[in-house]
């Protein structure tokens, strides 16, 4: 069910509840008004009759009372009046109605009007009665008046039908207005849908308008725009990755094909075939490393799990790696030195691989006679390892992309066939993130520093 339909139904339900409550209050108020009006009229008839009886001479006979009441009081067809004596006699009655009043209570409170409502068959009556004092208790009179409420019931039934029809019409009209209001109010959502629909692989720069939509939807639009930013960035990186991997795989495969075709162009000696196969093995090993690294990064993207975790002195592992790269450093006359110490909790082999990638890059880009410094520092919240090397300064615009796959800074660092697969820094970042840490890089004044930070 759409939001417009839901809001329309809710608006209609609220309208029904409001109109029903209003109709009930109106009906109840009118019924109370009729009750008050009937009893006021009955009270007036009782008091008028009492005044008329008091004005008659004491010695007048009952027939004269009957004659006066018939000619002067009974002028309302809907009101029935009855005059009884305290001893049970009846002086006057304009209709055959049995009044339900208690004679004893009336006589105990003369001059006080009592009210009652009762049914006789299907007819509803309202009545009032009062005891009128005489010279002695045997001459007390009881005045009673009753009115039939059929006309009120008929009127209320007709009024209820008309009111129900009016409420139904008002509810339908309110539902229509609610639909129009809901549709107009949800117009920004349709605009957002149209904008989101326009986002395609070739139009990832489309964004939702934030300034032209209500504040309730502005935060949603901002989050969607941030999502589009992430999608655009990821899609751009994926596009670059696809072109980069095609370029990286093309070179070794082209070398393999060229060497194989050349070797098959004519008969060669066993030594020549052996050299060609050895060259092909090197290219195949490079392809194998690249595929292994890509598989490692694919696992890292889906949450890299540490094979094992143990505490070990980080300076010992770094010293082993420095010893491993000592021959390469001596060949380039590069001096390496380590300062500091600290214990690290993690997977030893993965940490070795991350540091080895950084050391390999540092030695590759450090000029002859340069210096590679390693610092281990124990902070309050983390253990850091910083690897700094001399060399060309990396441009600031390249620093955010250093850890992307196959990214190389050609202006700052030469690109040649002896370089690795271009995945070393990406793997290093994945390993550090798997340990809950982060890796940063700074480059200035012909010196570049990579910092690995591992939380305690």
Short mmCIF file of C-alpha atoms in Angstrom, two decimals:
data_model
loop_
_atom_site.label_atom_id
_atom_site.label_comp_id
_atom_site.label_asym_id
_atom_site.label_seq_id
_atom_site.Cartn_x
_atom_site.Cartn_y
_atom_site.Cartn_z
CA UNK A 1 0.00 0.00 0.00
CA UNK A 2 1.43 3.36 -1.03
CA UNK A 3 2.10 6.15 1.43
CA UNK A 4 -0.54 8.28 -0.28
CA UNK A 5 -3.16 5.56 0.22
CA UNK A 6 -2.11 5.02 3.82
CA UNK A 7 -2.26 8.71 4.65
CA UNK A 8 -5.64 9.02 2.89
CA UNK A 9 -7.08 6.11 4.87
CA UNK A 10 -5.70 7.47 8.13
CA UNK A 11 -7.12 10.90 7.31
CA UNK A 12 -10.49 9.30 6.54
CA UNK A 13 -10.45 7.30 9.79
CA UNK A 14 -9.61 10.43 11.77
CA UNK A 15 -12.45 12.27 9.99
CA UNK A 16 -14.90 9.46 10.80
CA UNK A 17 -13.84 9.54 14.47
CA UNK A 18 -14.17 13.34 14.65
CA UNK A 19 -17.51 13.47 12.83
CA UNK A 20 -18.89 10.54 14.83
CA UNK A 21 -17.89 12.20 18.10
CA UNK A 22 -19.33 15.51 16.94
CA UNK A 23 -22.57 13.83 15.84
CA UNK A 24 -22.88 12.03 19.15
CA UNK A 25 -22.39 15.29 21.05
CA UNK A 26 -24.96 17.09 18.88
CA UNK A 27 -27.51 14.29 19.26
CA UNK A 28 -26.93 14.08 23.01
CA UNK A 29 -27.23 17.86 23.36
CA UNK A 30 -30.49 17.95 21.41
CA UNK A 31 -31.97 15.12 23.47
CA UNK A 32 -30.99 16.92 26.67
CA UNK A 33 -32.55 20.08 25.28
CA UNK A 34 -35.85 18.29 24.56
CA UNK A 35 -35.84 16.76 28.04
CA UNK A 36 -35.26 20.15 29.65
CA UNK A 37 -37.87 21.76 27.39
CA UNK A 38 -40.51 19.11 28.19
CA UNK A 39 -39.98 19.25 31.94
CA UNK A 40 -39.97 23.06 31.88
CA UNK A 41 -43.31 23.01 30.07
CA UNK A 42 -44.71 20.42 32.49
CA UNK A 43 -43.51 22.43 35.51
CA UNK A 44 -45.19 25.51 34.07
CA UNK A 45 -48.46 23.60 33.60
CA UNK A 46 -48.33 22.25 37.15
CA UNK A 47 -47.72 25.69 38.66
CA UNK A 48 -50.37 27.33 36.47
CA UNK A 49 -52.91 24.73 37.52
CA UNK A 50 -51.93 25.14 41.17
CA UNK A 51 -52.38 28.90 40.96
CA UNK A 52 -55.74 28.48 39.29
CA UNK A 53 -56.94 26.05 41.94
CA UNK A 54 -55.78 28.37 44.73
CA UNK A 55 -57.74 31.22 43.19
CA UNK A 56 -61.00 29.29 43.32
CA UNK A 57 -63.19 29.83 46.31
CA UNK A 58 -62.84 27.30 49.03
CA UNK A 59 -66.46 26.41 49.07
CA UNK A 60 -66.85 25.71 45.37
CA UNK A 61 -67.98 22.26 44.40
CA UNK A 62 -65.86 19.78 42.43
CA UNK A 63 -67.91 20.10 39.21
CA UNK A 64 -67.03 23.78 39.01
CA UNK A 65 -63.29 22.82 39.25
CA UNK A 66 -63.75 20.37 36.40
CA UNK A 67 -65.51 22.99 34.35
CA UNK A 68 -62.78 25.62 34.93
CA UNK A 69 -59.97 23.20 34.16
CA UNK A 70 -61.68 22.07 30.98
CA UNK A 71 -62.24 25.58 29.69
CA UNK A 72 -59.12 27.44 30.82
CA UNK A 73 -56.20 25.07 31.45
CA UNK A 74 -56.39 22.28 28.95
CA UNK A 75 -55.31 24.13 25.83
CA UNK A 76 -52.45 21.84 24.82
CA UNK A 77 -53.38 18.58 23.13
CA UNK A 78 -50.06 16.90 23.86
CA UNK A 79 -50.20 17.49 27.64
CA UNK A 80 -52.35 15.36 29.89
CA UNK A 81 -53.34 16.81 33.29
CA UNK A 82 -54.77 14.93 36.22
CA UNK A 83 -56.04 16.20 39.61
CA UNK A 84 -56.49 13.68 42.41
CA UNK A 85 -57.38 14.01 46.06
CA UNK A 86 -55.24 12.65 48.83
CA UNK A 87 -57.97 10.18 49.71
CA UNK A 88 -57.86 8.60 46.27
CA UNK A 89 -60.60 10.47 44.51
CA UNK A 90 -60.18 12.00 41.06
CA UNK A 91 -61.32 15.57 40.41
CA UNK A 92 -60.09 15.89 36.84
CA UNK A 93 -58.27 13.85 34.15
CA UNK A 94 -57.67 14.83 30.52
CA UNK A 95 -56.41 11.38 29.55
CA UNK A 96 -56.28 7.77 30.74
CA UNK A 97 -52.62 7.60 31.87
CA UNK A 98 -51.33 5.79 34.91
CA UNK A 99 -48.84 8.11 36.55
CA UNK A 100 -45.98 6.22 38.32
CA UNK A 101 -45.53 8.76 41.14
CA UNK A 102 -45.54 7.71 44.80
CA UNK A 103 -48.44 9.54 46.47
CA UNK A 104 -46.89 9.26 49.91
CA UNK A 105 -43.67 11.00 48.88
CA UNK A 106 -45.61 13.78 47.18
CA UNK A 107 -47.76 14.38 50.26
CA UNK A 108 -44.68 14.45 52.48
CA UNK A 109 -43.22 17.24 50.36
CA UNK A 110 -46.13 19.46 49.32
CA UNK A 111 -45.28 22.21 46.86
CA UNK A 112 -42.23 20.34 45.54
CA UNK A 113 -42.38 19.06 41.96
CA UNK A 114 -41.16 15.55 41.20
CA UNK A 115 -40.24 14.38 37.70
CA UNK A 116 -40.25 10.98 36.03
CA UNK A 117 -40.09 9.27 32.62
CA UNK A 118 -41.76 5.97 31.74
CA UNK A 119 -43.08 3.83 28.93
CA UNK A 120 -46.58 2.61 28.25
CA UNK A 121 -46.20 0.07 25.52
CA UNK A 122 -44.25 1.71 22.70
CA UNK A 123 -45.08 5.22 23.86
CA UNK A 124 -42.61 7.21 25.92
CA UNK A 125 -43.88 9.74 28.49
CA UNK A 126 -42.31 12.40 30.64
CA UNK A 127 -44.23 13.64 33.62
CA UNK A 128 -44.26 15.92 36.66
CA UNK A 129 -46.35 15.88 39.85
CA UNK A 130 -46.84 18.03 42.94
CA UNK A 131 -48.98 17.88 46.09
CA UNK A 132 -51.08 20.95 46.78
CA UNK A 133 -52.00 21.70 50.43
CA UNK A 134 -55.59 22.05 51.52
CA UNK A 135 -57.25 23.04 54.79
CA UNK A 136 -56.65 19.60 56.22
CA UNK A 137 -54.91 16.48 55.11
CA UNK A 138 -58.11 15.03 53.64
CA UNK A 139 -58.40 17.96 51.23
CA UNK A 140 -54.82 17.81 49.85
CA UNK A 141 -54.74 17.67 46.05
CA UNK A 142 -52.20 15.92 43.81
CA UNK A 143 -51.56 17.62 40.46
CA UNK A 144 -49.99 15.48 37.70
CA UNK A 145 -49.00 16.37 34.12
CA UNK A 146 -47.53 14.20 31.38
CA UNK A 147 -46.38 14.77 27.81
CA UNK A 148 -45.84 12.25 25.05
CA UNK A 149 -42.35 12.33 23.49
CA UNK A 150 -43.20 10.55 20.23
CA UNK A 151 -42.73 13.74 18.21
CA UNK A 152 -39.26 14.14 19.68
CA UNK A 153 -38.33 10.56 18.83
CA UNK A 154 -39.56 10.94 15.26
CA UNK A 155 -37.65 14.19 14.91
CA UNK A 156 -34.44 12.64 16.32
CA UNK A 157 -34.72 9.65 14.01
CA UNK A 158 -35.06 11.91 10.99
CA UNK A 159 -32.29 14.12 12.27
CA UNK A 160 -30.03 11.07 12.78
CA UNK A 161 -30.58 9.98 9.18
CA UNK A 162 -29.78 13.42 7.83
CA UNK A 163 -26.80 13.73 10.14
CA UNK A 164 -25.47 10.30 9.04
CA UNK A 165 -25.75 11.29 5.40
CA UNK A 166 -24.01 14.57 6.10
CA UNK A 167 -21.24 12.77 8.00
CA UNK A 168 -20.77 10.28 5.14
CA UNK A 169 -20.56 13.11 2.61
CA UNK A 170 -18.13 15.04 4.83
CA UNK A 171 -16.01 11.91 5.33
CA UNK A 172 -15.77 11.25 1.59
CA UNK A 173 -14.95 14.89 0.96
CA UNK A 174 -12.33 14.81 3.73
CA UNK A 175 -10.82 11.63 2.25
CA UNK A 176 -10.58 13.37 -1.14
CA UNK A 177 -8.94 16.39 0.46
CA UNK A 178 -6.63 14.06 2.40
CA UNK A 179 -5.60 12.34 -0.83
CA UNK A 180 -4.86 15.69 -2.47
CA UNK A 181 -2.92 16.92 0.57
CA UNK A 182 -0.97 13.65 0.89
CA UNK A 183 -0.14 13.61 -2.81
CA UNK A 184 1.00 17.20 -2.71
CA UNK A 185 2.94 16.62 0.52
CA UNK A 186 4.73 13.59 -0.93
CA UNK A 187 5.71 15.43 -4.12
CA UNK A 188 9.33 15.79 -2.85
CA UNK A 189 9.55 11.99 -2.61
CA UNK A 190 8.51 11.68 -6.25
CA UNK A 191 11.15 14.24 -7.12
CA UNK A 192 13.73 12.22 -5.19
CA UNK A 193 12.61 9.07 -6.98
CA UNK A 194 12.97 10.75 -10.38
CA UNK A 195 16.45 11.97 -9.46
CA UNK A 196 17.48 8.55 -8.15
CA UNK A 197 16.11 6.96 -11.33
CA UNK A 198 18.31 9.22 -13.42
CA UNK A 199 21.46 7.87 -11.74
CA UNK A 200 23.13 5.40 -14.09
CA UNK A 201 26.61 4.04 -14.66
CA UNK A 202 27.30 6.96 -16.99
CA UNK A 203 25.58 9.57 -14.78
CA UNK A 204 26.88 8.93 -11.29
CA UNK A 205 27.25 12.66 -10.66
CA UNK A 206 23.48 13.16 -10.16
CA UNK A 207 22.53 14.25 -6.65
CA UNK A 208 19.27 14.81 -4.83
CA UNK A 209 18.20 18.42 -4.18
CA UNK A 210 18.57 19.17 -0.49
CA UNK A 211 17.59 22.84 -0.42
CA UNK A 212 14.24 22.42 -2.19
CA UNK A 213 12.75 19.61 -0.08
CA UNK A 214 11.20 19.69 3.42
CA UNK A 215 13.49 19.51 6.41
CA UNK A 216 12.04 16.11 7.37
CA UNK A 217 13.45 14.65 4.13
CA UNK A 218 16.63 16.73 3.99
CA UNK A 219 18.58 14.33 6.21
CA UNK A 220 17.45 11.38 4.05
CA UNK A 221 18.51 13.23 0.91
CA UNK A 222 21.90 14.03 2.44
CA UNK A 223 22.47 10.38 3.37
CA UNK A 224 21.45 9.28 -0.11
CA UNK A 225 23.83 11.83 -1.61
CA UNK A 226 26.63 10.47 0.56
CA UNK A 227 25.73 7.00 -0.63
CA UNK A 228 25.91 8.22 -4.23
CA UNK A 229 29.31 9.75 -3.46
CA UNK A 230 30.55 6.41 -2.16
CA UNK A 231 29.10 4.58 -5.14
CA UNK A 232 30.68 7.03 -7.55
CA UNK A 233 34.03 6.73 -5.83
CA UNK A 234 33.82 2.93 -5.72
CA UNK A 235 32.72 2.75 -9.34
CA UNK A 236 35.56 5.06 -10.38
CA UNK A 237 38.06 2.95 -8.47
CA UNK A 238 36.61 -0.22 -9.97
CA UNK A 239 36.85 1.27 -13.46
CA UNK A 240 40.47 2.26 -12.88
CA UNK A 241 41.15 -1.14 -11.37
CA UNK A 242 39.75 -2.90 -14.42
CA UNK A 243 41.92 -0.87 -16.79
CA UNK A 244 44.96 -1.22 -14.53
CA UNK A 245 44.67 -4.97 -14.17
CA UNK A 246 44.26 -5.30 -17.93
CA UNK A 247 47.44 -3.28 -18.38
CA UNK A 248 49.33 -5.26 -15.72
CA UNK A 249 48.32 -8.64 -17.15
CA UNK A 250 48.94 -7.63 -20.72
CA UNK A 251 52.71 -7.18 -20.34
CA UNK A 252 53.66 -10.63 -18.94
CA UNK A 253 51.21 -12.42 -21.22
CA UNK A 254 52.55 -10.51 -24.22
CA UNK A 255 56.11 -11.46 -23.22
CA UNK A 256 55.14 -15.10 -22.90
CA UNK A 257 53.44 -15.15 -26.29
CA UNK A 258 56.29 -13.32 -28.01
CA UNK A 259 59.01 -15.55 -26.57
CA UNK A 260 57.00 -18.70 -27.33
CA UNK A 261 56.29 -17.63 -30.91
CA UNK A 262 59.92 -16.71 -31.49
CA UNK A 263 61.10 -20.03 -30.09
CA UNK A 264 58.71 -21.91 -32.39
CA UNK A 265 59.68 -19.97 -35.49
CA UNK A 266 62.64 -22.30 -36.09
CA UNK A 267 64.48 -25.22 -34.56
CA UNK A 268 66.68 -24.33 -31.61
CA UNK A 269 69.18 -26.05 -29.39
CA UNK A 270 68.36 -27.49 -25.99
CA UNK A 271 70.24 -24.65 -24.27
CA UNK A 272 68.17 -22.02 -26.11
CA UNK A 273 64.91 -23.75 -25.21
CA UNK A 274 66.08 -23.92 -21.61
CA UNK A 275 66.76 -20.16 -21.53
CA UNK A 276 63.36 -19.41 -23.06
CA UNK A 277 61.60 -21.65 -20.54
CA UNK A 278 63.49 -20.02 -17.67
CA UNK A 279 62.37 -16.59 -18.92
CA UNK A 280 58.80 -17.84 -19.19
CA UNK A 281 58.95 -19.15 -15.63
CA UNK A 282 59.84 -15.68 -14.40
CA UNK A 283 56.84 -14.19 -16.15
CA UNK A 284 54.59 -16.96 -14.83
CA UNK A 285 55.88 -16.42 -11.32
CA UNK A 286 55.02 -12.74 -11.65
CA UNK A 287 51.50 -13.64 -12.79
CA UNK A 288 51.15 -16.10 -9.93
CA UNK A 289 52.17 -13.47 -7.35
CA UNK A 290 49.75 -10.99 -8.85
CA UNK A 291 46.86 -13.47 -8.74
CA UNK A 292 47.70 -14.48 -5.16
CA UNK A 293 47.82 -10.86 -4.09
CA UNK A 294 44.47 -10.14 -5.75
CA UNK A 295 42.89 -13.13 -4.01
CA UNK A 296 44.28 -11.89 -0.71
CA UNK A 297 42.77 -8.44 -1.27
CA UNK A 298 39.45 -9.96 -2.30
CA UNK A 299 39.31 -11.79 1.02
CA UNK A 300 40.29 -8.60 2.84
CA UNK A 301 37.35 -6.70 1.32
CA UNK A 302 34.93 -9.21 2.86
CA UNK A 303 36.49 -9.04 6.31
CA UNK A 304 39.96 -10.51 6.64
CA UNK A 305 40.22 -12.95 9.54
CA UNK A 306 43.53 -13.38 11.35
CA UNK A 307 44.80 -16.99 11.12
CA UNK A 308 46.31 -16.64 14.59
CA UNK A 309 46.98 -14.00 17.22
CA UNK A 310 49.92 -13.89 19.60
CA UNK A 311 52.02 -11.32 21.41
CA UNK A 312 55.56 -10.84 20.20
CA UNK A 313 58.25 -8.13 20.34
CA UNK A 314 57.91 -6.06 17.19
CA UNK A 315 61.58 -5.02 17.16
CA UNK A 316 62.63 -8.67 16.82
CA UNK A 317 60.52 -9.16 13.68
CA UNK A 318 61.73 -5.87 12.18
CA UNK A 319 65.37 -6.87 12.89
CA UNK A 320 64.83 -10.16 11.00
CA UNK A 321 63.50 -8.28 8.00
CA UNK A 322 66.38 -5.81 8.08
CA UNK A 323 68.78 -8.73 8.05
CA UNK A 324 66.90 -10.22 5.06
CA UNK A 325 67.16 -6.96 3.08
CA UNK A 326 70.71 -6.22 4.19
CA UNK A 327 72.25 -7.56 0.99
CA UNK A 328 70.02 -5.38 -1.19
CA UNK A 329 70.75 -2.35 1.00
CA UNK A 330 74.52 -2.94 0.81
CA UNK A 331 74.28 -3.22 -2.96
CA UNK A 332 72.68 0.23 -3.15
CA UNK A 333 74.83 1.57 -0.30
CA UNK A 334 71.70 2.38 1.69
CA UNK A 335 72.00 2.55 5.47
CA UNK A 336 69.14 1.11 7.58
CA UNK A 337 68.67 1.67 11.30
CA UNK A 338 66.03 0.74 13.89
CA UNK A 339 65.07 2.58 17.08
CA UNK A 340 62.57 1.73 19.80
CA UNK A 341 60.77 -1.42 20.91
CA UNK A 342 57.34 -2.67 21.87
CA UNK A 343 55.09 -5.71 21.96
CA UNK A 344 52.38 -6.28 19.37
CA UNK A 345 49.39 -8.63 19.43
CA UNK A 346 48.59 -10.09 16.02
CA UNK A 347 49.48 -12.59 13.33
CA UNK A 348 53.27 -12.69 13.01
CA UNK A 349 53.42 -13.73 9.34
CA UNK A 350 50.91 -11.10 8.20
CA UNK A 351 52.73 -8.35 10.11
CA UNK A 352 56.01 -9.48 8.51
CA UNK A 353 54.43 -9.26 5.08
CA UNK A 354 53.11 -5.73 5.67
CA UNK A 355 56.47 -4.45 6.95
CA UNK A 356 58.32 -6.30 4.16
CA UNK A 357 56.24 -4.51 1.52
CA UNK A 358 57.12 -1.13 2.99
CA UNK A 359 60.81 -1.98 3.34
CA UNK A 360 60.93 -3.24 -0.23
CA UNK A 361 59.37 0.00 -1.49
CA UNK A 362 61.68 2.11 0.67
CA UNK A 363 64.82 0.39 -0.65
CA UNK A 364 63.56 0.54 -4.23
CA UNK A 365 63.01 4.30 -4.13
CA UNK A 366 65.92 5.33 -1.91
CA UNK A 367 68.88 6.69 -3.92
CA UNK A 368 72.40 5.34 -3.44
CA UNK A 369 73.90 6.47 -0.18
CA UNK A 370 70.46 7.24 1.21
CA UNK A 371 69.04 6.42 4.62
CA UNK A 372 66.10 4.25 5.76
CA UNK A 373 65.00 4.86 9.37
CA UNK A 374 62.57 2.72 11.37
CA UNK A 375 61.02 3.95 14.62
CA UNK A 376 58.94 1.92 17.07
CA UNK A 377 57.05 4.04 19.58
CA UNK A 378 54.69 2.94 22.34
CA UNK A 379 51.94 5.51 22.78
CA UNK A 380 49.05 5.70 25.23
CA UNK A 381 46.55 4.06 22.90
CA UNK A 382 48.61 2.45 20.17
CA UNK A 383 51.96 1.02 19.10
CA UNK A 384 53.35 2.70 15.98
CA UNK A 385 55.99 1.69 13.47
CA UNK A 386 57.29 4.44 11.17
CA UNK A 387 59.43 3.69 8.12
CA UNK A 388 61.08 6.74 6.54
CA UNK A 389 63.31 6.78 3.47
CA UNK A 390 65.10 9.39 1.39
CA UNK A 391 63.90 9.93 -2.15
CA UNK A 392 61.81 12.14 -4.37
CA UNK A 393 58.87 13.82 -2.67
CA UNK A 394 55.53 12.31 -3.58
CA UNK A 395 53.12 14.97 -4.90
CA UNK A 396 50.33 15.85 -2.50
CA UNK A 397 47.63 14.98 -5.05
CA UNK A 398 48.99 11.40 -5.27
CA UNK A 399 49.07 10.68 -1.54
CA UNK A 400 45.34 9.75 -1.18
CA UNK A 401 45.70 7.13 -3.96
CA UNK A 402 48.93 5.45 -2.91
CA UNK A 403 47.09 2.51 -1.35
CA UNK A 404 44.90 1.90 -4.40
CA UNK A 405 45.60 -1.21 -6.44
CA UNK A 406 48.17 -0.85 -9.22
CA UNK A 407 48.61 2.86 -8.46
CA UNK A 408 52.06 4.28 -9.18
CA UNK A 409 53.38 7.81 -8.98
CA UNK A 410 55.23 7.93 -12.27
CA UNK A 411 56.41 11.50 -11.80
CA UNK A 412 57.91 10.85 -8.40
CA UNK A 413 58.93 7.23 -8.65
CA UNK A 414 60.13 5.61 -11.78
CA UNK A 415 58.25 2.69 -13.29
CA UNK A 416 60.31 -0.18 -14.63
CA UNK A 417 60.01 -3.89 -15.09
CA UNK A 418 61.80 -4.64 -11.82
CA UNK A 419 58.92 -3.23 -9.78
CA UNK A 420 56.40 -5.47 -8.06
CA UNK A 421 52.79 -6.11 -8.94
CA UNK A 422 51.56 -2.72 -7.71
CA UNK A 423 49.52 -4.36 -4.93
CA UNK A 424 52.00 -4.18 -2.05
CA UNK A 425 50.64 -1.04 -0.40
CA UNK A 426 47.04 -2.25 -0.82
CA UNK A 427 47.96 -5.50 0.92
CA UNK A 428 49.74 -3.59 3.68
CA UNK A 429 46.67 -1.48 4.36
CA UNK A 430 44.42 -4.57 4.38
CA UNK A 431 46.67 -6.31 6.92
CA UNK A 432 46.81 -3.27 9.20
CA UNK A 433 43.01 -2.85 9.03
CA UNK A 434 42.59 -6.55 9.89
CA UNK A 435 44.52 -5.83 13.10
CA UNK A 436 42.25 -2.88 13.89
CA UNK A 437 44.91 -0.31 13.02
CA UNK A 438 45.53 2.27 10.32
CA UNK A 439 48.33 3.27 7.98
CA UNK A 440 49.23 6.84 6.99
CA UNK A 441 51.84 8.43 4.73
CA UNK A 442 53.60 11.79 4.66
CA UNK A 443 56.05 13.05 2.08
CA UNK A 444 57.97 16.33 2.17
CA UNK A 445 61.49 17.65 1.63
CA UNK A 446 62.62 14.54 -0.29
CA UNK A 447 61.66 12.25 2.56
CA UNK A 448 58.68 9.87 2.75
CA UNK A 449 57.35 8.25 5.91
CA UNK A 450 54.81 5.43 6.28
CA UNK A 451 53.33 4.95 9.75
CA UNK A 452 51.61 1.76 10.91
CA UNK A 453 49.49 2.25 14.01
CA UNK A 454 48.25 -0.78 16.00
CA UNK A 455 45.89 -0.27 18.99
CA UNK A 456 46.88 -1.88 22.26
#
